[in-house]
Amino acid sequence: MRIELKEEKQDKAPEIDENDIRFKHESDLTKKEKRQLEKMKLSSMGLGGKLQYIWAYYKPQMAAVVAVIAIIFFARDLYQNSKIKTALTVMVIDSYGMKQEEAENQVEKDLGIEEDPYQVVTVDESLRTGDDGVALESYSQMAFTTKVAARAVDVLIGSEAYMDSFENKEEYFTDLTQLLPEDVYEAFGDQEDKYSISISSAQLADELEVAYEPVKIGILANSENVENAVKWLTALANEL
């Protein structure tokens, strides 16, 4: 009997299609083929794998997109803020400071700018006098000097004792007899001091949250918003 030995079958290595993008070197791929290869990889992954893949390969691009969006929002806010103008800054000495927003809204109403988003009024109620009610406390005096020097105050309001304590008033305040229209100045009645207006008004004292009456109002000599300061005093005169 003749015995034939069968040759062992050997698995043949699969033939590689040189045109199959999966077997090409990355440097040989065109941009279109790279996109196709990425789609093929993503289609074979689960959700978690897809997220990891996208984060690993597109992290710089994603960071760049986020940075661009952040820059756009920052530029928009910067542009919007650049359009905002301080219409008037009123500093009130010895105010309780509990209704600052209401006081600001009232001044805006008097100026007729309550609907204008780009004009703002600030009522500063942060400064205090000492026990004598005349001299400012040390911290308040430093803050006052700094703000006045920076031209950050237009109108100053205080008690008669405080406002009368200024020496060389012409260095701090504007001559209201020269600044205000004659009829407006006369509407406030007889005034002993041409550098400030004395007003006896419980309503005004309540709006400003001060315990003293009358209140004295002066316009700073270096005010950058003199026109609005005059407009506000005119509105007060019309309310008397």
mmCIF file of C-alpha atoms in Angstrom:
data_model
loop_
_atom_site.group_PDB
_atom_site.id
_atom_site.type_symbol
_atom_site.label_atom_id
_atom_site.label_comp_id
_atom_site.label_asym_id
_atom_site.label_seq_id
_atom_site.Cartn_x
_atom_site.Cartn_y
_atom_site.Cartn_z
ATOM 1 C CA MET A 1 0.000 0.000 0.000
ATOM 2 C CA ARG A 2 1.318 3.321 -0.932
ATOM 3 C CA ILE A 3 0.992 6.044 1.759
ATOM 4 C CA GLU A 4 0.908 9.594 0.525
ATOM 5 C CA LEU A 5 1.982 12.288 2.913
ATOM 6 C CA LYS A 6 -0.236 15.319 2.852
ATOM 7 C CA GLU A 7 1.565 18.590 2.850
ATOM 8 C CA GLU A 8 0.659 20.825 5.735
ATOM 9 C CA LYS A 9 -1.421 23.711 4.605
ATOM 10 C CA GLN A 10 0.091 27.015 5.485
ATOM 11 C CA ASP A 11 -2.029 30.105 5.989
ATOM 12 C CA LYS A 12 -1.340 32.601 3.364
ATOM 13 C CA ALA A 13 -0.758 36.218 4.456
ATOM 14 C CA PRO A 14 -3.627 38.389 3.275
ATOM 15 C CA GLU A 15 -2.828 40.425 0.272
ATOM 16 C CA ILE A 16 -2.437 44.139 1.028
ATOM 17 C CA ASP A 17 -4.239 46.539 -1.228
ATOM 18 C CA GLU A 18 -1.826 49.350 -1.773
ATOM 19 C CA ASN A 19 -4.760 51.632 -2.560
ATOM 20 C CA ASP A 20 -6.464 50.936 0.799
ATOM 21 C CA ILE A 21 -5.977 54.073 2.864
ATOM 22 C CA ARG A 22 -5.840 51.996 6.053
ATOM 23 C CA PHE A 23 -2.477 50.587 5.001
ATOM 24 C CA LYS A 24 -0.943 53.781 3.713
ATOM 25 C CA HIS A 25 1.602 55.723 5.684
ATOM 26 C CA GLU A 26 0.119 58.904 7.120
ATOM 27 C CA SER A 27 2.574 61.065 5.217
ATOM 28 C CA ASP A 28 1.316 59.557 1.953
ATOM 29 C CA LEU A 29 -2.316 60.394 2.624
ATOM 30 C CA THR A 30 -4.040 63.296 0.961
ATOM 31 C CA LYS A 31 -6.195 65.637 3.064
ATOM 32 C CA LYS A 32 -9.316 63.970 1.693
ATOM 33 C CA GLU A 33 -7.968 60.500 2.546
ATOM 34 C CA LYS A 34 -7.085 61.639 6.063
ATOM 35 C CA ARG A 35 -10.669 62.787 6.607
ATOM 36 C CA GLN A 36 -11.983 59.474 5.263
ATOM 37 C CA LEU A 37 -9.660 57.546 7.563
ATOM 38 C CA GLU A 38 -10.809 59.533 10.595
ATOM 39 C CA LYS A 39 -14.458 58.854 9.710
ATOM 40 C CA MET A 40 -13.671 55.137 9.474
ATOM 41 C CA LYS A 41 -11.981 55.174 12.870
ATOM 42 C CA LEU A 42 -14.837 57.064 14.487
ATOM 43 C CA SER A 43 -17.485 54.761 12.993
ATOM 44 C CA SER A 44 -15.856 51.769 14.669
ATOM 45 C CA MET A 45 -15.777 53.373 18.134
ATOM 46 C CA GLY A 46 -18.332 53.644 20.884
ATOM 47 C CA LEU A 47 -19.452 56.985 22.322
ATOM 48 C CA GLY A 48 -16.733 57.054 24.993
ATOM 49 C CA GLY A 49 -14.058 56.187 22.475
ATOM 50 C CA LYS A 50 -15.290 58.849 20.084
ATOM 51 C CA LEU A 51 -15.139 61.505 22.787
ATOM 52 C CA GLN A 52 -11.630 60.477 23.792
ATOM 53 C CA TYR A 53 -10.512 60.433 20.168
ATOM 54 C CA ILE A 54 -11.974 63.850 19.429
ATOM 55 C CA TRP A 55 -10.435 65.308 22.598
ATOM 56 C CA ALA A 56 -7.021 63.757 21.876
ATOM 57 C CA TYR A 57 -6.798 64.859 18.244
ATOM 58 C CA TYR A 58 -8.781 68.068 18.218
ATOM 59 C CA LYS A 59 -7.842 69.542 21.601
ATOM 60 C CA PRO A 60 -5.731 72.370 20.089
ATOM 61 C CA GLN A 61 -8.460 73.235 17.607
ATOM 62 C CA MET A 62 -11.138 73.158 20.310
ATOM 63 C CA ALA A 63 -8.992 75.331 22.575
ATOM 64 C CA ALA A 64 -8.508 77.761 19.697
ATOM 65 C CA VAL A 65 -12.258 77.944 19.070
ATOM 66 C CA VAL A 66 -12.942 78.576 22.776
ATOM 67 C CA ALA A 67 -10.232 81.259 22.804
ATOM 68 C CA VAL A 68 -11.731 82.977 19.744
ATOM 69 C CA ILE A 69 -15.209 82.944 21.310
ATOM 70 C CA ALA A 70 -13.794 84.350 24.560
ATOM 71 C CA ILE A 71 -11.994 87.104 22.652
ATOM 72 C CA ILE A 72 -15.185 87.984 20.766
ATOM 73 C CA PHE A 73 -17.189 88.291 24.000
ATOM 74 C CA PHE A 74 -14.369 90.242 25.675
ATOM 75 C CA ALA A 75 -14.129 92.625 22.720
ATOM 76 C CA ARG A 76 -17.895 93.080 22.718
ATOM 77 C CA ASP A 77 -17.973 93.874 26.448
ATOM 78 C CA LEU A 78 -15.005 96.209 26.053
ATOM 79 C CA TYR A 79 -16.772 98.027 23.228
ATOM 80 C CA GLN A 80 -20.022 98.286 25.178
ATOM 81 C CA ASN A 81 -18.209 99.549 28.283
ATOM 82 C CA SER A 82 -16.328 102.121 26.212
ATOM 83 C CA LYS A 83 -19.682 103.648 25.256
ATOM 84 C CA ILE A 84 -20.755 104.075 28.896
ATOM 85 C CA LYS A 85 -20.235 107.584 30.227
ATOM 86 C CA THR A 86 -20.559 108.947 33.741
ATOM 87 C CA ALA A 87 -23.208 111.647 33.538
ATOM 88 C CA LEU A 88 -22.780 112.841 37.128
ATOM 89 C CA THR A 89 -21.054 111.786 40.332
ATOM 90 C CA VAL A 90 -22.623 113.068 43.538
ATOM 91 C CA MET A 91 -20.783 112.628 46.830
ATOM 92 C CA VAL A 92 -22.974 112.768 49.934
ATOM 93 C CA ILE A 93 -21.282 113.173 53.313
ATOM 94 C CA ASP A 94 -22.667 111.263 56.319
ATOM 95 C CA SER A 95 -25.363 109.383 54.422
ATOM 96 C CA TYR A 96 -26.916 106.239 55.860
ATOM 97 C CA GLY A 97 -26.193 104.623 52.487
ATOM 98 C CA MET A 98 -29.133 102.214 52.475
ATOM 99 C CA LYS A 99 -30.902 103.435 49.328
ATOM 100 C CA GLN A 100 -28.057 104.343 47.008
ATOM 101 C CA GLU A 101 -29.678 102.842 43.907
ATOM 102 C CA GLU A 102 -32.905 104.757 44.534
ATOM 103 C CA ALA A 103 -30.950 107.998 44.918
ATOM 104 C CA GLU A 104 -29.088 107.327 41.656
ATOM 105 C CA ASN A 105 -32.342 106.556 39.845
ATOM 106 C CA GLN A 106 -33.830 109.828 41.084
ATOM 107 C CA VAL A 107 -30.877 111.871 39.814
ATOM 108 C CA GLU A 108 -31.057 110.048 36.459
ATOM 109 C CA LYS A 109 -34.753 110.929 36.301
ATOM 110 C CA ASP A 110 -33.993 114.574 37.072
ATOM 111 C CA LEU A 111 -31.438 114.576 34.253
ATOM 112 C CA GLY A 112 -33.816 112.807 31.871
ATOM 113 C CA ILE A 113 -31.419 109.918 31.194
ATOM 114 C CA GLU A 114 -33.193 107.100 33.029
ATOM 115 C CA GLU A 115 -33.767 105.251 29.723
ATOM 116 C CA ASP A 116 -30.245 105.763 28.404
ATOM 117 C CA PRO A 117 -28.118 102.622 29.058
ATOM 118 C CA TYR A 118 -24.905 104.442 28.213
ATOM 119 C CA GLN A 119 -25.146 107.247 30.771
ATOM 120 C CA VAL A 120 -24.823 106.453 34.464
ATOM 121 C CA VAL A 121 -25.083 108.397 37.690
ATOM 122 C CA THR A 122 -23.087 107.544 40.786
ATOM 123 C CA VAL A 123 -24.126 108.641 44.269
ATOM 124 C CA ASP A 124 -21.155 108.081 46.573
ATOM 125 C CA GLU A 125 -22.296 107.723 50.185
ATOM 126 C CA SER A 126 -19.116 106.258 51.648
ATOM 127 C CA LEU A 127 -17.528 109.236 53.450
ATOM 128 C CA ARG A 128 -18.062 110.088 57.119
ATOM 129 C CA THR A 129 -17.198 112.941 59.439
ATOM 130 C CA GLY A 130 -15.929 112.461 62.971
ATOM 131 C CA ASP A 131 -17.836 113.108 66.187
ATOM 132 C CA ASP A 132 -17.780 116.871 65.609
ATOM 133 C CA GLY A 133 -19.630 116.507 62.300
ATOM 134 C CA VAL A 134 -17.175 118.894 60.683
ATOM 135 C CA ALA A 135 -13.871 117.207 59.835
ATOM 136 C CA LEU A 136 -13.811 113.984 57.853
ATOM 137 C CA GLU A 137 -12.423 110.851 59.446
ATOM 138 C CA SER A 138 -8.845 110.141 58.365
ATOM 139 C CA TYR A 139 -9.770 107.408 55.860
ATOM 140 C CA SER A 140 -12.608 109.486 54.417
ATOM 141 C CA GLN A 141 -10.337 112.526 54.116
ATOM 142 C CA MET A 142 -7.783 110.498 52.152
ATOM 143 C CA ALA A 143 -10.523 109.110 49.883
ATOM 144 C CA PHE A 144 -12.007 112.579 49.360
ATOM 145 C CA THR A 145 -8.653 114.141 48.460
ATOM 146 C CA THR A 146 -7.861 111.311 46.043
ATOM 147 C CA LYS A 147 -11.238 111.432 44.289
ATOM 148 C CA VAL A 148 -11.269 115.197 43.952
ATOM 149 C CA ALA A 149 -7.730 115.186 42.560
ATOM 150 C CA ALA A 150 -8.790 112.498 40.061
ATOM 151 C CA ARG A 151 -11.770 114.650 39.014
ATOM 152 C CA ALA A 152 -14.058 111.814 40.059
ATOM 153 C CA VAL A 153 -16.514 114.062 41.925
ATOM 154 C CA ASP A 154 -18.876 116.588 40.354
ATOM 155 C CA VAL A 155 -21.222 117.567 43.185
ATOM 156 C CA LEU A 156 -20.546 117.599 46.928
ATOM 157 C CA ILE A 157 -23.367 117.513 49.478
ATOM 158 C CA GLY A 158 -22.943 117.927 53.214
ATOM 159 C CA SER A 159 -24.254 119.612 56.296
ATOM 160 C CA GLU A 160 -23.857 123.353 56.785
ATOM 161 C CA ALA A 161 -21.195 122.713 59.414
ATOM 162 C CA TYR A 162 -19.164 120.540 57.031
ATOM 163 C CA MET A 163 -19.523 122.689 53.920
ATOM 164 C CA ASP A 164 -18.757 125.896 55.833
ATOM 165 C CA SER A 165 -15.548 124.359 57.194
ATOM 166 C CA PHE A 166 -13.746 124.671 53.847
ATOM 167 C CA GLU A 167 -11.124 127.374 53.698
ATOM 168 C CA ASN A 168 -10.373 128.992 50.346
ATOM 169 C CA LYS A 169 -13.652 127.715 48.924
ATOM 170 C CA GLU A 170 -12.854 129.173 45.531
ATOM 171 C CA GLU A 171 -10.154 126.521 45.168
ATOM 172 C CA TYR A 172 -12.680 123.709 45.607
ATOM 173 C CA PHE A 173 -16.006 125.030 44.367
ATOM 174 C CA THR A 174 -17.469 126.969 41.453
ATOM 175 C CA ASP A 175 -19.104 130.361 41.970
ATOM 176 C CA LEU A 176 -22.772 129.444 41.551
ATOM 177 C CA THR A 177 -23.842 133.045 41.012
ATOM 178 C CA GLN A 178 -21.811 132.952 37.809
ATOM 179 C CA LEU A 179 -22.601 129.361 36.824
ATOM 180 C CA LEU A 180 -26.349 129.057 37.358
ATOM 181 C CA PRO A 181 -28.933 130.960 35.332
ATOM 182 C CA GLU A 182 -30.163 133.920 37.367
ATOM 183 C CA ASP A 183 -33.722 132.610 37.721
ATOM 184 C CA VAL A 184 -32.477 129.210 38.915
ATOM 185 C CA TYR A 185 -30.182 130.742 41.525
ATOM 186 C CA GLU A 186 -32.934 133.038 42.780
ATOM 187 C CA ALA A 187 -35.353 130.106 43.064
ATOM 188 C CA PHE A 188 -33.299 128.788 45.971
ATOM 189 C CA GLY A 189 -33.892 131.958 47.951
ATOM 190 C CA ASP A 190 -31.327 134.131 49.675
ATOM 191 C CA GLN A 191 -27.952 132.397 49.986
ATOM 192 C CA GLU A 192 -25.160 133.416 52.311
ATOM 193 C CA ASP A 193 -22.503 131.508 50.391
ATOM 194 C CA LYS A 194 -22.086 131.816 46.625
ATOM 195 C CA TYR A 195 -20.113 128.566 46.501
ATOM 196 C CA SER A 196 -22.962 126.358 47.708
ATOM 197 C CA ILE A 197 -26.740 126.172 47.735
ATOM 198 C CA SER A 198 -28.559 125.620 51.015
ATOM 199 C CA ILE A 199 -31.846 123.694 50.655
ATOM 200 C CA SER A 200 -34.316 122.966 53.445
ATOM 201 C CA SER A 201 -36.215 119.958 52.142
ATOM 202 C CA ALA A 202 -37.228 116.931 54.173
ATOM 203 C CA GLN A 203 -37.876 115.070 50.915
ATOM 204 C CA LEU A 204 -34.376 115.725 49.602
ATOM 205 C CA ALA A 205 -32.837 114.802 52.972
ATOM 206 C CA ASP A 206 -34.802 111.538 52.877
ATOM 207 C CA GLU A 207 -33.722 110.759 49.308
ATOM 208 C CA LEU A 208 -30.092 111.345 50.240
ATOM 209 C CA GLU A 209 -30.539 109.513 53.574
ATOM 210 C CA VAL A 210 -29.010 112.233 55.746
ATOM 211 C CA ALA A 211 -29.993 113.285 59.244
ATOM 212 C CA TYR A 212 -29.134 116.963 58.764
ATOM 213 C CA GLU A 213 -31.253 119.702 57.306
ATOM 214 C CA PRO A 214 -30.776 121.942 55.460
ATOM 215 C CA VAL A 215 -28.384 120.273 53.050
ATOM 216 C CA LYS A 216 -25.698 122.254 51.281
ATOM 217 C CA ILE A 217 -24.756 121.519 47.681
ATOM 218 C CA GLY A 218 -21.608 122.649 45.882
ATOM 219 C CA ILE A 219 -20.240 121.953 42.396
ATOM 220 C CA LEU A 220 -16.549 121.072 42.327
ATOM 221 C CA ALA A 221 -14.343 123.536 40.469
ATOM 222 C CA ASN A 222 -12.697 120.745 38.466
ATOM 223 C CA SER A 223 -15.928 118.899 37.629
ATOM 224 C CA GLU A 224 -15.988 117.248 34.211
ATOM 225 C CA ASN A 225 -19.797 117.243 34.109
ATOM 226 C CA VAL A 226 -20.677 120.833 34.937
ATOM 227 C CA GLU A 227 -23.541 120.939 32.441
ATOM 228 C CA ASN A 228 -25.297 117.981 34.077
ATOM 229 C CA ALA A 229 -24.602 119.405 37.545
ATOM 230 C CA VAL A 230 -26.367 122.624 36.525
ATOM 231 C CA LYS A 231 -29.185 120.599 34.978
ATOM 232 C CA TRP A 232 -29.685 118.681 38.240
ATOM 233 C CA LEU A 233 -29.708 121.847 40.372
ATOM 234 C CA THR A 234 -32.217 123.337 37.935
ATOM 235 C CA ALA A 235 -34.454 120.291 38.434
ATOM 236 C CA LEU A 236 -34.167 120.740 42.225
ATOM 237 C CA ALA A 237 -35.088 124.415 41.880
ATOM 238 C CA ASN A 238 -38.190 123.495 39.891
ATOM 239 C CA GLU A 239 -39.273 121.130 42.668
ATOM 240 C CA LEU A 240 -39.203 123.821 45.358
#
